[in-house]
mmCIF file with all atom_site columns, C-alpha atoms in Angstrom:
data_model
loop_
_atom_site.group_PDB
_atom_site.id
_atom_site.type_symbol
_atom_site.label_atom_id
_atom_site.label_alt_id
_atom_site.label_comp_id
_atom_site.label_asym_id
_atom_site.label_entity_id
_atom_site.label_seq_id
_atom_site.pdbx_PDB_ins_code
_atom_site.Cartn_x
_atom_site.Cartn_y
_atom_site.Cartn_z
_atom_site.occupancy
_atom_site.B_iso_or_equiv
_atom_site.pdbx_formal_charge
_atom_site.auth_seq_id
_atom_site.auth_comp_id
_atom_site.auth_asym_id
_atom_site.auth_atom_id
_atom_site.pdbx_PDB_model_num
ATOM 1   C CA . SER A 1 1   ? -1.520  9.579   -8.899  1.00 0.00 ? 233 SER A CA 1
ATOM 2   C CA . GLN A 1 2   ? 1.199   10.158  -6.327  1.00 0.00 ? 234 GLN A CA 1
ATOM 3   C CA . GLY A 1 3   ? 0.567   11.621  -2.912  1.00 0.00 ? 235 GLY A CA 1
ATOM 4   C CA . LYS A 1 4   ? 2.565   14.087  -0.875  1.00 0.00 ? 236 LYS A CA 1
ATOM 5   C CA . ASN A 1 5   ? 1.876   12.247  2.379   1.00 0.00 ? 237 ASN A CA 1
ATOM 6   C CA . ALA A 1 6   ? 1.500   8.660   1.182   1.00 0.00 ? 238 ALA A CA 1
ATOM 7   C CA . THR A 1 7   ? 1.136   6.522   -1.905  1.00 0.00 ? 239 THR A CA 1
ATOM 8   C CA . ILE A 1 8   ? -0.579  3.134   -1.962  1.00 0.00 ? 240 ILE A CA 1
ATOM 9   C CA . PHE A 1 9   ? 0.648   0.699   -4.600  1.00 0.00 ? 241 PHE A CA 1
ATOM 10  C CA . VAL A 1 10  ? -1.996  -1.930  -5.231  1.00 0.00 ? 242 VAL A CA 1
ATOM 11  C CA . ALA A 1 11  ? -1.951  -5.122  -7.285  1.00 0.00 ? 243 ALA A CA 1
ATOM 12  C CA . GLY A 1 12  ? -4.883  -7.401  -7.879  1.00 0.00 ? 244 GLY A CA 1
ATOM 13  C CA . PRO A 1 13  ? -8.485  -7.058  -6.777  1.00 0.00 ? 245 PRO A CA 1
ATOM 14  C CA . LEU A 1 14  ? -7.834  -4.775  -3.765  1.00 0.00 ? 246 LEU A CA 1
ATOM 15  C CA . LEU A 1 15  ? -8.071  -1.533  -5.742  1.00 0.00 ? 247 LEU A CA 1
ATOM 16  C CA . GLU A 1 16  ? -11.488 -0.700  -4.293  1.00 0.00 ? 248 GLU A CA 1
ATOM 17  C CA . GLU A 1 17  ? -10.141 -1.054  -0.727  1.00 0.00 ? 249 GLU A CA 1
ATOM 18  C CA . ALA A 1 18  ? -7.250  1.279   -1.594  1.00 0.00 ? 250 ALA A CA 1
ATOM 19  C CA . LEU A 1 19  ? -9.452  3.904   -3.248  1.00 0.00 ? 251 LEU A CA 1
ATOM 20  C CA . THR A 1 20  ? -11.959 3.866   -0.386  1.00 0.00 ? 252 THR A CA 1
ATOM 21  C CA . ALA A 1 21  ? -9.117  4.259   2.141   1.00 0.00 ? 253 ALA A CA 1
ATOM 22  C CA . GLU A 1 22  ? -7.581  7.067   0.070   1.00 0.00 ? 254 GLU A CA 1
ATOM 23  C CA . LYS A 1 23  ? -10.866 8.966   0.068   1.00 0.00 ? 255 LYS A CA 1
ATOM 24  C CA . GLU A 1 24  ? -11.353 8.590   3.831   1.00 0.00 ? 256 GLU A CA 1
ATOM 25  C CA . LEU A 1 25  ? -7.747  9.558   4.607   1.00 0.00 ? 257 LEU A CA 1
ATOM 26  C CA . LYS A 1 26  ? -8.192  12.739  2.558   1.00 0.00 ? 258 LYS A CA 1
ATOM 27  C CA . GLU A 1 27  ? -11.597 13.658  3.983   1.00 0.00 ? 259 GLU A CA 1
ATOM 28  C CA . LYS A 1 28  ? -11.091 12.699  7.633   1.00 0.00 ? 260 LYS A CA 1
ATOM 29  C CA . TYR A 1 29  ? -7.388  13.456  8.148   1.00 0.00 ? 261 TYR A CA 1
ATOM 30  C CA . GLY A 1 30  ? -6.558  15.860  5.315   1.00 0.00 ? 262 GLY A CA 1
ATOM 31  C CA . LEU A 1 31  ? -3.770  13.610  4.034   1.00 0.00 ? 263 LEU A CA 1
ATOM 32  C CA . LYS A 1 32  ? -2.643  14.054  0.452   1.00 0.00 ? 264 LYS A CA 1
ATOM 33  C CA . MET A 1 33  ? -2.802  10.542  -0.904  1.00 0.00 ? 265 MET A CA 1
ATOM 34  C CA . GLY A 1 34  ? -2.092  8.702   -4.092  1.00 0.00 ? 266 GLY A CA 1
ATOM 35  C CA . VAL A 1 35  ? -3.061  5.269   -5.370  1.00 0.00 ? 267 VAL A CA 1
ATOM 36  C CA . ILE A 1 36  ? -1.169  3.508   -8.137  1.00 0.00 ? 268 ILE A CA 1
ATOM 37  C CA . ASN A 1 37  ? -2.699  0.384   -9.663  1.00 0.00 ? 269 ASN A CA 1
ATOM 38  C CA . MET A 1 38  ? 0.275   -1.764  -10.636 1.00 0.00 ? 270 MET A CA 1
ATOM 39  C CA . ALA A 1 39  ? -0.576  -3.629  -13.821 1.00 0.00 ? 271 ALA A CA 1
ATOM 40  C CA . SER A 1 40  ? 2.177   -6.155  -13.189 1.00 0.00 ? 272 SER A CA 1
ATOM 41  C CA . ILE A 1 41  ? 4.803   -7.074  -10.655 1.00 0.00 ? 273 ILE A CA 1
ATOM 42  C CA . LYS A 1 42  ? 7.146   -8.478  -13.272 1.00 0.00 ? 274 LYS A CA 1
ATOM 43  C CA . PRO A 1 43  ? 8.108   -6.331  -15.000 1.00 0.00 ? 275 PRO A CA 1
ATOM 44  C CA . ILE A 1 44  ? 7.716   -3.745  -12.243 1.00 0.00 ? 276 ILE A CA 1
ATOM 45  C CA . ASP A 1 45  ? 7.077   -0.096  -13.153 1.00 0.00 ? 277 ASP A CA 1
ATOM 46  C CA . VAL A 1 46  ? 10.335  1.419   -11.896 1.00 0.00 ? 278 VAL A CA 1
ATOM 47  C CA . LYS A 1 47  ? 9.459   4.924   -13.086 1.00 0.00 ? 279 LYS A CA 1
ATOM 48  C CA . ALA A 1 48  ? 6.138   4.960   -11.176 1.00 0.00 ? 280 ALA A CA 1
ATOM 49  C CA . ILE A 1 49  ? 7.853   3.757   -7.987  1.00 0.00 ? 281 ILE A CA 1
ATOM 50  C CA . ARG A 1 50  ? 10.691  6.265   -8.322  1.00 0.00 ? 282 ARG A CA 1
ATOM 51  C CA . THR A 1 51  ? 8.305   9.180   -8.951  1.00 0.00 ? 283 THR A CA 1
ATOM 52  C CA . ALA A 1 52  ? 5.929   8.255   -6.108  1.00 0.00 ? 284 ALA A CA 1
ATOM 53  C CA . ALA A 1 53  ? 8.777   7.650   -3.654  1.00 0.00 ? 285 ALA A CA 1
ATOM 54  C CA . LYS A 1 54  ? 10.243  11.079  -4.323  1.00 0.00 ? 286 LYS A CA 1
ATOM 55  C CA . LYS A 1 55  ? 6.845   12.743  -3.750  1.00 0.00 ? 287 LYS A CA 1
ATOM 56  C CA . SER A 1 56  ? 5.605   10.712  -0.768  1.00 0.00 ? 288 SER A CA 1
ATOM 57  C CA . LYS A 1 57  ? 6.670   10.400  2.862   1.00 0.00 ? 289 LYS A CA 1
ATOM 58  C CA . ILE A 1 58  ? 5.502   6.784   3.145   1.00 0.00 ? 290 ILE A CA 1
ATOM 59  C CA . LEU A 1 59  ? 4.667   4.014   0.695   1.00 0.00 ? 291 LEU A CA 1
ATOM 60  C CA . LEU A 1 60  ? 2.278   1.116   1.194   1.00 0.00 ? 292 LEU A CA 1
ATOM 61  C CA . ALA A 1 61  ? 2.241   -2.071  -0.882  1.00 0.00 ? 293 ALA A CA 1
ATOM 62  C CA . LEU A 1 62  ? -1.200  -3.714  -0.921  1.00 0.00 ? 294 LEU A CA 1
ATOM 63  C CA . SER A 1 63  ? -1.666  -7.122  -2.497  1.00 0.00 ? 295 SER A CA 1
ATOM 64  C CA . ASP A 1 64  ? -3.603  -10.334 -1.952  1.00 0.00 ? 296 ASP A CA 1
ATOM 65  C CA . HIS A 1 65  ? -0.509  -12.390 -2.760  1.00 0.00 ? 297 HIS A CA 1
ATOM 66  C CA . SER A 1 66  ? 2.370   -13.571 -0.588  1.00 0.00 ? 298 SER A CA 1
ATOM 67  C CA . MET A 1 67  ? 4.533   -10.838 0.857   1.00 0.00 ? 299 MET A CA 1
ATOM 68  C CA . ILE A 1 68  ? 7.576   -12.995 0.061   1.00 0.00 ? 300 ILE A CA 1
ATOM 69  C CA . GLY A 1 69  ? 8.632   -12.137 -3.472  1.00 0.00 ? 301 GLY A CA 1
ATOM 70  C CA . GLY A 1 70  ? 5.484   -10.095 -4.059  1.00 0.00 ? 302 GLY A CA 1
ATOM 71  C CA . LEU A 1 71  ? 4.667   -6.473  -4.742  1.00 0.00 ? 303 LEU A CA 1
ATOM 72  C CA . GLY A 1 72  ? 6.245   -5.096  -1.572  1.00 0.00 ? 304 GLY A CA 1
ATOM 73  C CA . SER A 1 73  ? 9.473   -7.024  -2.128  1.00 0.00 ? 305 SER A CA 1
ATOM 74  C CA . SER A 1 74  ? 9.655   -5.756  -5.707  1.00 0.00 ? 306 SER A CA 1
ATOM 75  C CA . ILE A 1 75  ? 9.112   -2.146  -4.588  1.00 0.00 ? 307 ILE A CA 1
ATOM 76  C CA . ALA A 1 76  ? 11.758  -2.544  -1.858  1.00 0.00 ? 308 ALA A CA 1
ATOM 77  C CA . GLU A 1 77  ? 14.209  -3.824  -4.456  1.00 0.00 ? 309 GLU A CA 1
ATOM 78  C CA . VAL A 1 78  ? 13.599  -0.791  -6.668  1.00 0.00 ? 310 VAL A CA 1
ATOM 79  C CA . LEU A 1 79  ? 14.013  1.605   -3.724  1.00 0.00 ? 311 LEU A CA 1
ATOM 80  C CA . ALA A 1 80  ? 17.302  -0.067  -2.767  1.00 0.00 ? 312 ALA A CA 1
ATOM 81  C CA . LYS A 1 81  ? 18.675  -0.014  -6.330  1.00 0.00 ? 313 LYS A CA 1
ATOM 82  C CA . GLU A 1 82  ? 17.638  3.631   -6.776  1.00 0.00 ? 314 GLU A CA 1
ATOM 83  C CA . GLY A 1 83  ? 19.051  4.638   -3.381  1.00 0.00 ? 315 GLY A CA 1
ATOM 84  C CA . ILE A 1 84  ? 15.722  6.089   -2.255  1.00 0.00 ? 316 ILE A CA 1
ATOM 85  C CA . GLY A 1 85  ? 15.143  5.895   1.482   1.00 0.00 ? 317 GLY A CA 1
ATOM 86  C CA . ARG A 1 86  ? 11.403  5.870   2.190   1.00 0.00 ? 318 ARG A CA 1
ATOM 87  C CA . PRO A 1 87  ? 9.373   3.940   4.735   1.00 0.00 ? 319 PRO A CA 1
ATOM 88  C CA . LEU A 1 88  ? 7.624   1.075   2.975   1.00 0.00 ? 320 LEU A CA 1
ATOM 89  C CA . LYS A 1 89  ? 4.820   -0.818  4.687   1.00 0.00 ? 321 LYS A CA 1
ATOM 90  C CA . MET A 1 90  ? 3.657   -4.120  3.221   1.00 0.00 ? 322 MET A CA 1
ATOM 91  C CA . LEU A 1 91  ? 0.066   -5.203  3.603   1.00 0.00 ? 323 LEU A CA 1
ATOM 92  C CA . GLU A 1 92  ? 0.109   -8.593  1.936   1.00 0.00 ? 324 GLU A CA 1
ATOM 93  C CA . VAL A 1 93  ? -0.604  -12.218 2.788   1.00 0.00 ? 325 VAL A CA 1
ATOM 94  C CA . PRO A 1 94  ? 1.923   -13.482 5.357   1.00 0.00 ? 326 PRO A CA 1
ATOM 95  C CA . ASP A 1 95  ? 3.977   -16.595 4.723   1.00 0.00 ? 327 ASP A CA 1
ATOM 96  C CA . CYS A 1 96  ? 1.450   -19.273 5.672   1.00 0.00 ? 328 CYS A CA 1
ATOM 97  C CA . PHE A 1 97  ? -0.337  -22.284 4.262   1.00 0.00 ? 329 PHE A CA 1
ATOM 98  C CA . GLY A 1 98  ? -3.221  -21.562 1.925   1.00 0.00 ? 330 GLY A CA 1
ATOM 99  C CA . GLU A 1 99  ? -6.722  -21.449 3.369   1.00 0.00 ? 331 GLU A CA 1
ATOM 100 C CA . SER A 1 100 ? -10.262 -21.652 2.104   1.00 0.00 ? 332 SER A CA 1
ATOM 101 C CA . GLY A 1 101 ? -12.960 -19.071 2.630   1.00 0.00 ? 333 GLY A CA 1
ATOM 102 C CA . THR A 1 102 ? -14.835 -16.337 0.859   1.00 0.00 ? 334 THR A CA 1
ATOM 103 C CA . SER A 1 103 ? -12.870 -13.458 -0.579  1.00 0.00 ? 335 SER A CA 1
ATOM 104 C CA . GLN A 1 104 ? -14.177 -11.147 2.164   1.00 0.00 ? 336 GLN A CA 1
ATOM 105 C CA . GLU A 1 105 ? -13.330 -13.630 4.954   1.00 0.00 ? 337 GLU A CA 1
ATOM 106 C CA . LEU A 1 106 ? -9.762  -13.996 3.716   1.00 0.00 ? 338 LEU A CA 1
ATOM 107 C CA . LYS A 1 107 ? -9.329  -10.233 3.268   1.00 0.00 ? 339 LYS A CA 1
ATOM 108 C CA . GLU A 1 108 ? -10.458 -9.665  6.853   1.00 0.00 ? 340 GLU A CA 1
ATOM 109 C CA . LYS A 1 109 ? -8.323  -12.510 8.244   1.00 0.00 ? 341 LYS A CA 1
ATOM 110 C CA . HIS A 1 110 ? -5.179  -11.061 6.684   1.00 0.00 ? 342 HIS A CA 1
ATOM 111 C CA . GLY A 1 111 ? -6.087  -7.404  7.276   1.00 0.00 ? 343 GLY A CA 1
ATOM 112 C CA . LEU A 1 112 ? -6.346  -6.546  3.596   1.00 0.00 ? 344 LEU A CA 1
ATOM 113 C CA . THR A 1 113 ? -9.070  -4.005  4.286   1.00 0.00 ? 345 THR A CA 1
ATOM 114 C CA . LYS A 1 114 ? -9.756  -0.289  4.083   1.00 0.00 ? 346 LYS A CA 1
ATOM 115 C CA . ASN A 1 115 ? -9.657  -0.023  7.876   1.00 0.00 ? 347 ASN A CA 1
ATOM 116 C CA . ARG A 1 116 ? -6.210  -1.647  8.132   1.00 0.00 ? 348 ARG A CA 1
ATOM 117 C CA . ILE A 1 117 ? -4.857  0.617   5.371   1.00 0.00 ? 349 ILE A CA 1
ATOM 118 C CA . ILE A 1 118 ? -6.152  3.658   7.260   1.00 0.00 ? 350 ILE A CA 1
ATOM 119 C CA . GLU A 1 119 ? -4.644  2.360   10.513  1.00 0.00 ? 351 GLU A CA 1
ATOM 120 C CA . ILE A 1 120 ? -1.203  1.855   8.963   1.00 0.00 ? 352 ILE A CA 1
ATOM 121 C CA . ILE A 1 121 ? -1.122  5.286   7.299   1.00 0.00 ? 353 ILE A CA 1
ATOM 122 C CA . THR A 1 122 ? -2.508  7.230   10.266  1.00 0.00 ? 354 THR A CA 1
ATOM 123 C CA . ASN A 1 123 ? -0.153  5.440   12.688  1.00 0.00 ? 355 ASN A CA 1
ATOM 124 C CA . HIS A 1 124 ? 2.758   6.696   10.596  1.00 0.00 ? 356 HIS A CA 1
ATOM 125 C CA . PHE A 1 125 ? 1.509   10.279  10.817  1.00 0.00 ? 357 PHE A CA 1
ATOM 126 C CA . LEU A 1 126 ? 0.025   10.000  14.331  1.00 0.00 ? 358 LEU A CA 1
ATOM 127 C CA . LEU A 1 127 ? 2.216   12.670  15.870  1.00 0.00 ? 359 LEU A CA 1
ATOM 128 C CA . LYS A 1 128 ? 1.752   14.956  12.887  1.00 0.00 ? 360 LYS A CA 1
ATOM 129 C CA . ILE A 1 129 ? -2.065  14.837  12.554  1.00 0.00 ? 361 ILE A CA 1
#
């Protein structure tokens, strides 16, 4: 579903983080949110991005893959080609060497958590909440 305030695009196993953040953002801040589970990055779902971007004030790409050439980059490319100007935040793994650790440890290290999602979205709307 698309949101009127924000839409989170998620790829990979971070769907639960996105859905939990969506629920809290609705309940605590009254934000109208949407979460779209992207089945693939290539091919990217242009229609879903276009529709969400037209209905949302901010977009967030959430993925446990590299932010270089990943979900956020693909969404940015679609927005540019479609001529849609929307803020796009990317919450993905920065360009760094691979590391070992539990899934939870790596999510926390790179900020791929419900709390970071909430922080990014609320910071965007801080003056409006």
